[in-house]
Short mmCIF file of C-alpha atoms in Angstrom, two decimals:
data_model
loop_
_atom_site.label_atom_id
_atom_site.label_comp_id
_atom_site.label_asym_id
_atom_site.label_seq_id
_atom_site.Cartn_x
_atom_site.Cartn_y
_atom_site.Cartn_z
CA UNK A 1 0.00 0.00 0.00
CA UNK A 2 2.71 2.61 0.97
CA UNK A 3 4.47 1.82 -2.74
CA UNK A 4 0.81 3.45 -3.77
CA UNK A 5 1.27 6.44 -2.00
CA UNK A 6 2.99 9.84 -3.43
CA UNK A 7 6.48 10.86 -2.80
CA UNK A 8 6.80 13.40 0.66
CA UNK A 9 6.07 16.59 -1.06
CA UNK A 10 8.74 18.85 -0.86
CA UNK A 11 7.41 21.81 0.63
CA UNK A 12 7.01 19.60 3.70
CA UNK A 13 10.52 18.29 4.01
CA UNK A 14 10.53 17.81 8.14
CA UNK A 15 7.16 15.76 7.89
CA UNK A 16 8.31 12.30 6.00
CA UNK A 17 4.79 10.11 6.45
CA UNK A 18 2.75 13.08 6.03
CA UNK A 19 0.88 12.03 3.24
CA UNK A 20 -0.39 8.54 4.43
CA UNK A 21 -1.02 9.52 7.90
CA UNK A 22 -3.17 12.39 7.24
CA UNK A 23 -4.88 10.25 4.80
CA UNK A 24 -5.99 7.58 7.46
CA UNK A 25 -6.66 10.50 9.49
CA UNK A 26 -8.89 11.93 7.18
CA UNK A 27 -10.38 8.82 6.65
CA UNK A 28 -11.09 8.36 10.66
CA UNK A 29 -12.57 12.12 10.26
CA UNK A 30 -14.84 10.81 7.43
CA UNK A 31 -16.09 7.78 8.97
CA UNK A 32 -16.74 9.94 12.60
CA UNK A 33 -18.00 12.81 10.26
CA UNK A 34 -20.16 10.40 8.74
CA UNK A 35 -21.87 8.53 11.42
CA UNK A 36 -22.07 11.87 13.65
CA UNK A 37 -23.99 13.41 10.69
CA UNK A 38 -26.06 10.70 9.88
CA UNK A 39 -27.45 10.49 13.27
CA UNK A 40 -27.70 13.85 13.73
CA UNK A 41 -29.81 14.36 10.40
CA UNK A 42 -32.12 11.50 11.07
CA UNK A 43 -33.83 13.44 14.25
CA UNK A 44 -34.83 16.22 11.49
CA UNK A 45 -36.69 13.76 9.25
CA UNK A 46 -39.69 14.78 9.88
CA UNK A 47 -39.18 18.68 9.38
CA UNK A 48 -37.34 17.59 5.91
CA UNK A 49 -40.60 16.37 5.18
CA UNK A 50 -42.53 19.05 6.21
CA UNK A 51 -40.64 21.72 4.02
CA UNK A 52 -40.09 19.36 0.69
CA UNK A 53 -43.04 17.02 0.57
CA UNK A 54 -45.14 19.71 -0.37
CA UNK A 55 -42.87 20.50 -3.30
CA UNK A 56 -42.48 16.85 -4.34
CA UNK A 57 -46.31 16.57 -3.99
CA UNK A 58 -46.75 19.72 -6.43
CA UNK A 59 -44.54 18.17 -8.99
CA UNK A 60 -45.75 14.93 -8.76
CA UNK A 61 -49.32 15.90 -9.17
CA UNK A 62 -47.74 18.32 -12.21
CA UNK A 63 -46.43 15.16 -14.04
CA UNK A 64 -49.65 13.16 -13.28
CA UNK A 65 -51.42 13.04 -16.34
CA UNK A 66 -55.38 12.15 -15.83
CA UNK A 67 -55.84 11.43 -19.48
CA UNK A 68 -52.90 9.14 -19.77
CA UNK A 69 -53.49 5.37 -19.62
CA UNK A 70 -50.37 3.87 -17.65
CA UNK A 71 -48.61 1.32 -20.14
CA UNK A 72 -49.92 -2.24 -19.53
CA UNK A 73 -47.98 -5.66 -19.78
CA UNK A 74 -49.33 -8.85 -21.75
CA UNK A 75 -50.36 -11.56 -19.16
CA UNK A 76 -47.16 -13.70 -20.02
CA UNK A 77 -45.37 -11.34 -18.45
CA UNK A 78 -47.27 -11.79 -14.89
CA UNK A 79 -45.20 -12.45 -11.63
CA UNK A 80 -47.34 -14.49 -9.59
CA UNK A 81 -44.71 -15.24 -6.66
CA UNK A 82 -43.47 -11.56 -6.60
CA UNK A 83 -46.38 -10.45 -4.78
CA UNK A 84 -45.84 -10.23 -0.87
CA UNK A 85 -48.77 -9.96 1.57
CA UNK A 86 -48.61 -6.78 4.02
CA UNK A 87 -50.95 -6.64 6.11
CA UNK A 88 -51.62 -4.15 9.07
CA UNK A 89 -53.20 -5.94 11.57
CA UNK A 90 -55.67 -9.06 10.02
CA UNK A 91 -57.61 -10.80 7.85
CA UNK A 92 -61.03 -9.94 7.86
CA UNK A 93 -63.49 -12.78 6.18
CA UNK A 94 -66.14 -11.15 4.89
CA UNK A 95 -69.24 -12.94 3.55
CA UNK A 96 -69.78 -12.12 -0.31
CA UNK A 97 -73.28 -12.70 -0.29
CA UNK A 98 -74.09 -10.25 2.88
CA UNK A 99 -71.45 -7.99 1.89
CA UNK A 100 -72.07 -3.96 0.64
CA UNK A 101 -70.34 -1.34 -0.31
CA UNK A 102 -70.99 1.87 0.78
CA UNK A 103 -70.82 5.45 -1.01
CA UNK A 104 -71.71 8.35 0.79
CA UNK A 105 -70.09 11.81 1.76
CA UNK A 106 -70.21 14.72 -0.78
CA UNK A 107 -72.13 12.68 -3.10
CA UNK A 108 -76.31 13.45 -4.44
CA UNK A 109 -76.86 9.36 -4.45
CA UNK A 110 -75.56 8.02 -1.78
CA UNK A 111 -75.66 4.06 -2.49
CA UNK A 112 -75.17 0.93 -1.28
CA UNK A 113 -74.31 -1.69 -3.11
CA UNK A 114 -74.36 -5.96 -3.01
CA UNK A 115 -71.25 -7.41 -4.78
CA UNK A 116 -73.76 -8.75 -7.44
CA UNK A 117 -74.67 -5.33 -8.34
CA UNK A 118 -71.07 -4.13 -8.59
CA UNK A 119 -70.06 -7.24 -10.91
CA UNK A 120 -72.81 -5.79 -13.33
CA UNK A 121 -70.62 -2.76 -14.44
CA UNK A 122 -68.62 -3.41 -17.23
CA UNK A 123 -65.45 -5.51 -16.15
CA UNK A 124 -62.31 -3.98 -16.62
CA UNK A 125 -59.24 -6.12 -16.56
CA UNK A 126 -55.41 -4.98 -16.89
CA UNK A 127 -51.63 -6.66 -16.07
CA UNK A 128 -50.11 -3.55 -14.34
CA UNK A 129 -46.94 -2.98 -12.19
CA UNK A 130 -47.66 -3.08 -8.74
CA UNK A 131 -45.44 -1.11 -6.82
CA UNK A 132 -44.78 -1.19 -2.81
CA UNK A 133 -42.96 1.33 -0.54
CA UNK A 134 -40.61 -1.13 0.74
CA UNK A 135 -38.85 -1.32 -2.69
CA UNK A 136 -39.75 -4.84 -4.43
CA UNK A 137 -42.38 -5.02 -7.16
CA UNK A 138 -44.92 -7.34 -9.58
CA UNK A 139 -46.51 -7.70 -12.19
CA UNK A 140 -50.03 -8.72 -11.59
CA UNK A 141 -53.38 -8.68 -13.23
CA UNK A 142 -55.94 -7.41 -11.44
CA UNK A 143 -60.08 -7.52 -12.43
CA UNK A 144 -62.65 -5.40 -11.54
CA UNK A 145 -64.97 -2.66 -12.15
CA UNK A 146 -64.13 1.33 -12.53
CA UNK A 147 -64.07 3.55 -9.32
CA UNK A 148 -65.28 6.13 -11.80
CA UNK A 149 -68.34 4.00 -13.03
CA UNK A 150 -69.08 3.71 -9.28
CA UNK A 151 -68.56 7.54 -8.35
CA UNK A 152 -70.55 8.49 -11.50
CA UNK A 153 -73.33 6.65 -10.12
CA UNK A 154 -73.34 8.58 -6.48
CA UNK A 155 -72.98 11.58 -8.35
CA UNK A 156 -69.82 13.49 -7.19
CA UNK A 157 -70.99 16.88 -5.72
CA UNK A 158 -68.79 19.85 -7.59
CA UNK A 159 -67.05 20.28 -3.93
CA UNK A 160 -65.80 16.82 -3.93
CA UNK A 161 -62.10 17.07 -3.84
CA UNK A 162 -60.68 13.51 -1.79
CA UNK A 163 -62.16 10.14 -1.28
CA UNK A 164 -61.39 8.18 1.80
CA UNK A 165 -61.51 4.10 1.59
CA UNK A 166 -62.36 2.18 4.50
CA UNK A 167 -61.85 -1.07 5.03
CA UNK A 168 -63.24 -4.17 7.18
CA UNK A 169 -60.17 -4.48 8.93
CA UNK A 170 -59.85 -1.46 10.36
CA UNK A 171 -57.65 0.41 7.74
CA UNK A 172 -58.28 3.80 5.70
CA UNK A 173 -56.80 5.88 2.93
CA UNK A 174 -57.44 8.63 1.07
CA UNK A 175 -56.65 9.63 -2.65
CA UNK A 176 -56.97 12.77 -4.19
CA UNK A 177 -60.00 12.90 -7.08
CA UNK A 178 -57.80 13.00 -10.32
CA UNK A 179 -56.21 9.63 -9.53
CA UNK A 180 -59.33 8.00 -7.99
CA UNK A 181 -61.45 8.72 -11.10
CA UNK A 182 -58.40 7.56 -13.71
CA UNK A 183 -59.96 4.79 -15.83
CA UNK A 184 -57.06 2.27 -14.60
CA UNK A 185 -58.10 2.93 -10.67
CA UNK A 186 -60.11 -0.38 -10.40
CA UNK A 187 -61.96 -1.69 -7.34
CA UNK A 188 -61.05 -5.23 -7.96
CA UNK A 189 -62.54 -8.68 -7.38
CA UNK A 190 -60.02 -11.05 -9.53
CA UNK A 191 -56.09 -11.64 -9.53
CA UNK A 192 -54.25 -13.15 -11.57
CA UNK A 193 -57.32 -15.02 -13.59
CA UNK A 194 -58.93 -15.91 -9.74
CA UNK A 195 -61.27 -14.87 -8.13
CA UNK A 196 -59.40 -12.40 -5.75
CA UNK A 197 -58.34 -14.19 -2.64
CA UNK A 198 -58.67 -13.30 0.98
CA UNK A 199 -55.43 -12.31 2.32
CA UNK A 200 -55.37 -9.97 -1.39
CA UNK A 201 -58.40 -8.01 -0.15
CA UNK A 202 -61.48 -10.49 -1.39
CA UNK A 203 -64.19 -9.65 -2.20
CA UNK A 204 -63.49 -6.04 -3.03
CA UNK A 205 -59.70 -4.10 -3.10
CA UNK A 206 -58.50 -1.30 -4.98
CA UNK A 207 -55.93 -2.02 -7.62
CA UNK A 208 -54.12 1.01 -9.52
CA UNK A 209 -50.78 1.36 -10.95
CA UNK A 210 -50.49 5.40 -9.97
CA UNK A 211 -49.87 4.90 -6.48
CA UNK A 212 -47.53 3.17 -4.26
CA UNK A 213 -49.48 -0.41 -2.65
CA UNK A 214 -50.24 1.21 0.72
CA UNK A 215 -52.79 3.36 -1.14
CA UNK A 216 -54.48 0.00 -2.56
CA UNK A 217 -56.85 -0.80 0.20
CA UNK A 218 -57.86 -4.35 0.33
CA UNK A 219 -61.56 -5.42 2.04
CA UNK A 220 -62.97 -1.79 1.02
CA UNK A 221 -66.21 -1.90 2.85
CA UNK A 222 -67.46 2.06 2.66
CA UNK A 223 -66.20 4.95 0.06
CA UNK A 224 -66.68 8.84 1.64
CA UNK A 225 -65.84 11.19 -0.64
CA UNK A 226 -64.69 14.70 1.09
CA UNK A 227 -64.35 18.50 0.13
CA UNK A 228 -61.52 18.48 2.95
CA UNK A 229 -59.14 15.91 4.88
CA UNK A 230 -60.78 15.14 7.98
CA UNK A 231 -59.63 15.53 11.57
CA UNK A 232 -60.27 13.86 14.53
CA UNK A 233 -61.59 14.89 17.71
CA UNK A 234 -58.26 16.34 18.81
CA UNK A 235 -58.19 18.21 15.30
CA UNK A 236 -55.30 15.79 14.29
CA UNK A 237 -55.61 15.59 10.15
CA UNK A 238 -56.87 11.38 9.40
CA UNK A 239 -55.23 10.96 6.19
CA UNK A 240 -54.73 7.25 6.63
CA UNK A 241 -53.42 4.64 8.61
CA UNK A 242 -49.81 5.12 7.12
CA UNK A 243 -49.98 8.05 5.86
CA UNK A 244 -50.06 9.39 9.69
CA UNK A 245 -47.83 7.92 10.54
CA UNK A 246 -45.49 9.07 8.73
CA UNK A 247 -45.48 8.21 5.29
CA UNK A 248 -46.41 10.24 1.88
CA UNK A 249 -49.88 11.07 1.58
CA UNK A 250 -49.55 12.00 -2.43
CA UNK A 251 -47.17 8.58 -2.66
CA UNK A 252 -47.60 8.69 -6.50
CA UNK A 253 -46.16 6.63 -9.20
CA UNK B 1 -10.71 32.52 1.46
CA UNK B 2 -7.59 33.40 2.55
CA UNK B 3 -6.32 29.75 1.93
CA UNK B 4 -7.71 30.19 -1.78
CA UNK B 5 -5.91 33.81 -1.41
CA UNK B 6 -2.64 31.89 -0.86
CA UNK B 7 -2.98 29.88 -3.47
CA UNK B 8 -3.31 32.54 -5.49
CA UNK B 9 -0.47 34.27 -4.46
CA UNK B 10 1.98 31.48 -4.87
CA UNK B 11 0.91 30.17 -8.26
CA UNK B 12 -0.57 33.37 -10.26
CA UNK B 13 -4.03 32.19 -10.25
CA UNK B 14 -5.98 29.21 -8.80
CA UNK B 15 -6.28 26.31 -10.67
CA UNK B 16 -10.26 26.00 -9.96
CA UNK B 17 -12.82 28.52 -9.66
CA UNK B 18 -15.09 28.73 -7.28
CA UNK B 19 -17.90 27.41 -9.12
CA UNK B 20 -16.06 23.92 -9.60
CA UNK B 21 -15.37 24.08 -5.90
CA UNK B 22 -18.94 24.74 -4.67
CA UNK B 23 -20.11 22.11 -6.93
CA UNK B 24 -17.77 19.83 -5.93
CA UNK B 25 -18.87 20.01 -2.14
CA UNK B 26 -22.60 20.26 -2.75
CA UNK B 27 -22.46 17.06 -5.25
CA UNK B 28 -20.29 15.15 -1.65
CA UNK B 29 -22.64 16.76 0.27
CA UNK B 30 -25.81 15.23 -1.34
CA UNK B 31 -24.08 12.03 -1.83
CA UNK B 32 -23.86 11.42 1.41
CA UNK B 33 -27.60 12.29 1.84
CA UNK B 34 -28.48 10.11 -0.88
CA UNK B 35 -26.23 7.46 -0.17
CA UNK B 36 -27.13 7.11 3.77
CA UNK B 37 -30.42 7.39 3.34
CA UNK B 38 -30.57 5.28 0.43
CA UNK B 39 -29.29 2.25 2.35
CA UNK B 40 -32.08 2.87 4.89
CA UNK B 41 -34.65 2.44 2.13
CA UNK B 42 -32.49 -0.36 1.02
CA UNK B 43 -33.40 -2.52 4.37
CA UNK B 44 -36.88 -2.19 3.69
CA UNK B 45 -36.45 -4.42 1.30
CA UNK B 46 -33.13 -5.74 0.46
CA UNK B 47 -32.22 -5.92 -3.31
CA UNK B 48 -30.96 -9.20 -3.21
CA UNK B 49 -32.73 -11.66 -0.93
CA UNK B 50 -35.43 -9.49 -0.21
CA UNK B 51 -36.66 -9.40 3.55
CA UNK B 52 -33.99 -11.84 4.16
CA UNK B 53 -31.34 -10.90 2.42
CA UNK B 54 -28.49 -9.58 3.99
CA UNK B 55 -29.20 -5.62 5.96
CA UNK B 56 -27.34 -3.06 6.66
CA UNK B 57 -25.85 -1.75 10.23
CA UNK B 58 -27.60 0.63 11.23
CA UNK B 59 -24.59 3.06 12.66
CA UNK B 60 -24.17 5.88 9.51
CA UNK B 61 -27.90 5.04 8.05
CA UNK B 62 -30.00 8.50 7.57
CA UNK B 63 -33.73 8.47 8.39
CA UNK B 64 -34.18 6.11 11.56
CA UNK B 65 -37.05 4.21 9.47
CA UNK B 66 -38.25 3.74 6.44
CA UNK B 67 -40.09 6.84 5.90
CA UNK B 68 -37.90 8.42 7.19
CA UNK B 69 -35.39 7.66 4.81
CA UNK B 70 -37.45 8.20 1.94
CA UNK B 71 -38.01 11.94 3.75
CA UNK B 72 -34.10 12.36 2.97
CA UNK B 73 -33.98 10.61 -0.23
CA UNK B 74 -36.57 12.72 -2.05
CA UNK B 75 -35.48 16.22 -0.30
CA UNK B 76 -31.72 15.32 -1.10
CA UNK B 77 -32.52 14.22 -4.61
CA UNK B 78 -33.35 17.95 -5.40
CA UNK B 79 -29.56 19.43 -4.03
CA UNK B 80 -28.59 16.66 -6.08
CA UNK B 81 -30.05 17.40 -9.19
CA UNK B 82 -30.10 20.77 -9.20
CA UNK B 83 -26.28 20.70 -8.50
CA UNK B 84 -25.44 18.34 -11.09
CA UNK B 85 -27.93 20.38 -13.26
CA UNK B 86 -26.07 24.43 -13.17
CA UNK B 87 -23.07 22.74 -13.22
CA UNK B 88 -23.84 20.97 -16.37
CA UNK B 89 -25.18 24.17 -17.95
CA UNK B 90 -22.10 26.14 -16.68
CA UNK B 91 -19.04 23.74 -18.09
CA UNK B 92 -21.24 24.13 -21.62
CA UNK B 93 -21.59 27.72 -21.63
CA UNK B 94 -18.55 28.62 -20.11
CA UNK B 95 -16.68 25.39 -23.03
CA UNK B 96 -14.69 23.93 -19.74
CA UNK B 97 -15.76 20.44 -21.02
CA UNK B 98 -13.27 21.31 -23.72
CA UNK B 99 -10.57 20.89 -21.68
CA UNK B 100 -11.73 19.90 -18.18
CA UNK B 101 -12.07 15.96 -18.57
CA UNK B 102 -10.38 13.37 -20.54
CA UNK B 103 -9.06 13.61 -23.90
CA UNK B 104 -7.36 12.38 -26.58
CA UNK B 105 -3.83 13.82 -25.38
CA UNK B 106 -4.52 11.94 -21.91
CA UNK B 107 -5.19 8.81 -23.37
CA UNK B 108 -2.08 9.05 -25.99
CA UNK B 109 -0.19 10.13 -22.66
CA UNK B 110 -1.20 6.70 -20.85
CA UNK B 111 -0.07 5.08 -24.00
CA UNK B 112 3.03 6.70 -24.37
CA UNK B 113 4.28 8.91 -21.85
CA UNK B 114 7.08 7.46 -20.20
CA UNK B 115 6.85 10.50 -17.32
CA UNK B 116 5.04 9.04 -14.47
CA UNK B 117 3.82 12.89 -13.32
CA UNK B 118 2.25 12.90 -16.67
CA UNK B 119 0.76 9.60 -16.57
CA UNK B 120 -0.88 10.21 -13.20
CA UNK B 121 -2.04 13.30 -14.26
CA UNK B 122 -4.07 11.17 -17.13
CA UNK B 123 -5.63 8.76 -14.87
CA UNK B 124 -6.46 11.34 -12.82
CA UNK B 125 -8.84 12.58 -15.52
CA UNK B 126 -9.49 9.49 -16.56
CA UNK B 127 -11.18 8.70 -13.23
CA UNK B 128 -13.14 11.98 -12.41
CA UNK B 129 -14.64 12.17 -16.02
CA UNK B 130 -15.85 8.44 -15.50
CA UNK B 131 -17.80 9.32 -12.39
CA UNK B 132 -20.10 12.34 -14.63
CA UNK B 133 -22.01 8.81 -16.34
CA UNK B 134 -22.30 7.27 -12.75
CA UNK B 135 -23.98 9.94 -11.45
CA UNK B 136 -26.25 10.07 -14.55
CA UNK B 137 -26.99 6.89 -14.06
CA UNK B 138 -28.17 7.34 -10.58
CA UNK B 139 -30.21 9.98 -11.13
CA UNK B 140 -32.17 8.44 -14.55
CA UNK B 141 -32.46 4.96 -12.59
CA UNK B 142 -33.51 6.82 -9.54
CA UNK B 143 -36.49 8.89 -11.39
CA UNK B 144 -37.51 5.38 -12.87
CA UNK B 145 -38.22 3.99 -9.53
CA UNK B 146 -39.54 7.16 -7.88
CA UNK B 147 -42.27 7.58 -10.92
CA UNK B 148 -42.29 4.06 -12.82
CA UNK B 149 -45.57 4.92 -14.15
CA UNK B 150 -45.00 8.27 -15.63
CA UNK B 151 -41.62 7.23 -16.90
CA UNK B 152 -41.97 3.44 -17.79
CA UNK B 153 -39.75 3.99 -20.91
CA UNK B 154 -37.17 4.36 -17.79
CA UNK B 155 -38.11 1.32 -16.25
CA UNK B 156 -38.00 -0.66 -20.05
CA UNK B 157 -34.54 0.54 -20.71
CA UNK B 158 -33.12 -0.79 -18.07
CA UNK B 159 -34.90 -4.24 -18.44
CA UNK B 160 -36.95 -4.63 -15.82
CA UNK B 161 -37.82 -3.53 -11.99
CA UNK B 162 -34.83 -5.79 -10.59
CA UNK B 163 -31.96 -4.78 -13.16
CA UNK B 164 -33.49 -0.96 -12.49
CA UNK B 165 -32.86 -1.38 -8.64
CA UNK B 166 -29.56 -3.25 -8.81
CA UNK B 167 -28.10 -0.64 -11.74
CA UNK B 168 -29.41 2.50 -8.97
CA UNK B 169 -27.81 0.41 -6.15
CA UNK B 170 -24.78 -0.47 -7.96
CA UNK B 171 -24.35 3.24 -8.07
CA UNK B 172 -23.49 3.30 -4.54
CA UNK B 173 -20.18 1.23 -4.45
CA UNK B 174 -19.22 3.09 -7.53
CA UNK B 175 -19.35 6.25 -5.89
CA UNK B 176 -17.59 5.44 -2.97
CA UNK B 177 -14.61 3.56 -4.79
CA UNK B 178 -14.63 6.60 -7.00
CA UNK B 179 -14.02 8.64 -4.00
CA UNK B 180 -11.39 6.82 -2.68
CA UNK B 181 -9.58 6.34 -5.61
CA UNK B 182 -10.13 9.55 -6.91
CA UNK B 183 -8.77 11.19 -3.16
CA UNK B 184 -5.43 9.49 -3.91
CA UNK B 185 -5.02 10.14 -7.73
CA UNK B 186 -5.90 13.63 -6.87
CA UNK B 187 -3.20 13.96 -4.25
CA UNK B 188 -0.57 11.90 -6.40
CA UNK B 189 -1.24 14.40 -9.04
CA UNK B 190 -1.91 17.20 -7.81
CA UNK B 191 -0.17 17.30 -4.38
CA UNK B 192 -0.90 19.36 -1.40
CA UNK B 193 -1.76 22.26 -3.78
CA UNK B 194 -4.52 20.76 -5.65
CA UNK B 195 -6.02 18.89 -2.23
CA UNK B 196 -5.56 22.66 -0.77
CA UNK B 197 -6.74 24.46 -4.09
CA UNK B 198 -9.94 22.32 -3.58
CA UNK B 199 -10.37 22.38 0.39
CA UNK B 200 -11.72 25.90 1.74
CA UNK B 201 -9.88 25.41 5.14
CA UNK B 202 -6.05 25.60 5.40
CA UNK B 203 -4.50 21.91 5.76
CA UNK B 204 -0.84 22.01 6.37
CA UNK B 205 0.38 22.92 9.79
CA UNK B 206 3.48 24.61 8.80
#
């Protein structure tokens, strides 16, 4: 290693193993510099977020395109062991004969529907990229029925800017309108060619290559659209599950 | 700026302006922030193996969790673009790349030059114009996983999702061999005055 290392510059003449020395020593400074800063930045995470995730969401919603269908894949090209489970806290079972779904909020018609009524709209199916926060991704084909077809029929007050997704187990979301109303924003009852299983959300999930998986509710039991983000009684704002804690409410794709 | 003063003094005029020097630290700067919280998001999910594949120590990760590296990664991706972005448009407008990275007369030098100063010198270009691609290639693998849908020609160029995240990943060792390599080909060349032309603090002691 020392053969490496550059002959004692000469304006240093009393200082022969200058060179390598402060070289380790800067690389001791780097390493301390490194870790020192790296903890130190992580306790301001959350005010990094508060001053650039409302520029990133700006931009993002900038390059969102609503009239833009999101390139599909042929159904060769599915990945049927790529796609991992998350779940928050269970599985609910839900009865598809019993089992409604609910829109109401800033709507004219607020309905409720059986999951034979919502398997009457037309049937949408598409092979789309599904994309989770953690980092991994698959390509899966999801089946199912417009959110759009289902918010035209509630009829969408002119107010209605956000639609919040509840689900059976306890979890909710919200998306803003553009991407909710997107023709590839499916509430979907098949994967893959199946009928959808349980642990993917069965009977009734959304499934939407814009945004990130943790916006993809599974067991959606009640749609409330909103002119506002609610609060709860403490005035905290309920964007959704992960979204409060933490995570990117926009979370586009 | 008394140490660039020196410089000055001694050799006529510095060998870097300050533009290349306030580049140079911003672009280490957001590195760092990229890199440190990039391996944070990297435990999420580990490129190879997955959830169990081998993680990273936490000492020297930025974010605490995984938000919270993703908080970093997309505020730092902005002083890293940006950077990389003026600087671009100033080495054009200005004609530096002319003359500021690797040429023909370095690579005839490696071939020919029997004066090891000379030869150094070379590789020392060699090496710092190599790492202008790498960073590229961050950033254009980085926007394909950040917005796959808007930019799936991104995603296609690359292959697919796994050879996108192992190309953005492999970015990271490549920076940080660069930087050693390029810390040591920059003092054989250049010396004290170079690592001092570069450095806004004074470094020898005498």
């Amino acid at each position: 290693m020392s053969s490496d290392l550059p002959p004692p510059s000469t304006n240093l003449p009393e200082d022969e193993g200058l060179p390598r020395r402060s070289f380790l020593r800067f690389a001791g400074y780097t390493a301390f510099g490194w870790i020192a800063t790296a903890t130190g930045l992580t306790l301001l995470e959350s005010p990094i977020n508060t001053l650039f995730e409302p520029i990133n969401q700006r931009v993002e919603a900038m390059i969102f395109n609503p009239q833009r269908l999101i390139p599909e894949f042929p159904l060769t090209a599915i990945e049927p062991d790529k796609l991992i489970v998350n779940s928050f806290r269970l599985t609910p079972i839900l009865d598809p004969i019993t089992f409604r779904l609910e829109i109401t909020g800033a709507v004219a018609n607020p309905v409720s529907l059986s999951l034979q009524e919502i398997q009457r709209f037309p049937k949408v199916s598409m092979v789309i990229r599904h994309v989770c926060v953690e980092g991994w991704a698959a390509i899966v084909q999801w089946g199912g029925v417009r959110l759009a077809d289902l918010l035209q029929l509630a009829q969408l007050k002119p107010t209605a800017r956000y639609v919040y997704f509840e689900s059976a187990d306890g979890y909710f979301g919200s998306w803003d309108l553009a991407s909710a109303t997107h023709p590839q924003t499916l509430l979907a009852y098949e994967k893959n060619g199946s009928p959808l299983p349980v642990e993917n959300g069965a009977p009734l999930r959304l499934a939407s290559p814009l945004k990130l998986g943790y916006k993809q509710s599974k067991w959606v039991t009640r749609i409330v659209i909103t002119e506002d983000f609610l609060r709860a009684q403490n005035n905290q704002l309920m964007k959704g599950y992960w979204e409060d804690l933490g995570y990117e409410w926009y979370a586009g794709l | 700026m008394t140490a660039i003063a020196k410089v000055k003094s001694t050799q006529g005029r510095s060998p870097l302006t300050l533009a290349a020097k306030v580049f140079h630290w911003v672009n280490v700067g957001s590195l760092f922030i990229m890199i440190a919280s990039g391996l944070q998001i990297y435990n999420a999910n580990p490129v190879f193996g997955g959830r169990a594949g081998w993680h990273f120590p936490f000492v020297g990760l930025l974010g605490g969790w995984l938000a919270g590296g993703r908080h970093w990664h997309f505020a730092g991706m902005w002083l890293f673009s940006l950077n990389l972005l003026w600087y671009g448009v100033y080495i054009l407008a200005t004609r530096r790349w002319r003359h500021r990275y690797v040429g023909a007369n370095d690579l005839k030098a490696l071939q020919l030059s029997k004066n090891p100063k000379r030869r150094i010198y070379a590789w020392h270009r060699v090496v710092y114009t190599a790492i202008v691609p790498v960073l590229l290639l961050a950033l254009l693998s980085g926007i394909g996983m950040y917005k796959p849908a808007q930019f799936d020609w991104i995603v296609n160029l690359f292959g697919d999702w796994f050879a996108l995240r192992v190309v953005h990943f492999l970015t990271v060792p490549a920076v940080l061999i660069f930087t050693w390599v390029h810390s040591l080909l920059a003092l054989k060349a250049g010396g004290d005055r170079l690592i001092q032309a570069m450095v806004p603090w004074p470094l020898s002691k005498s």
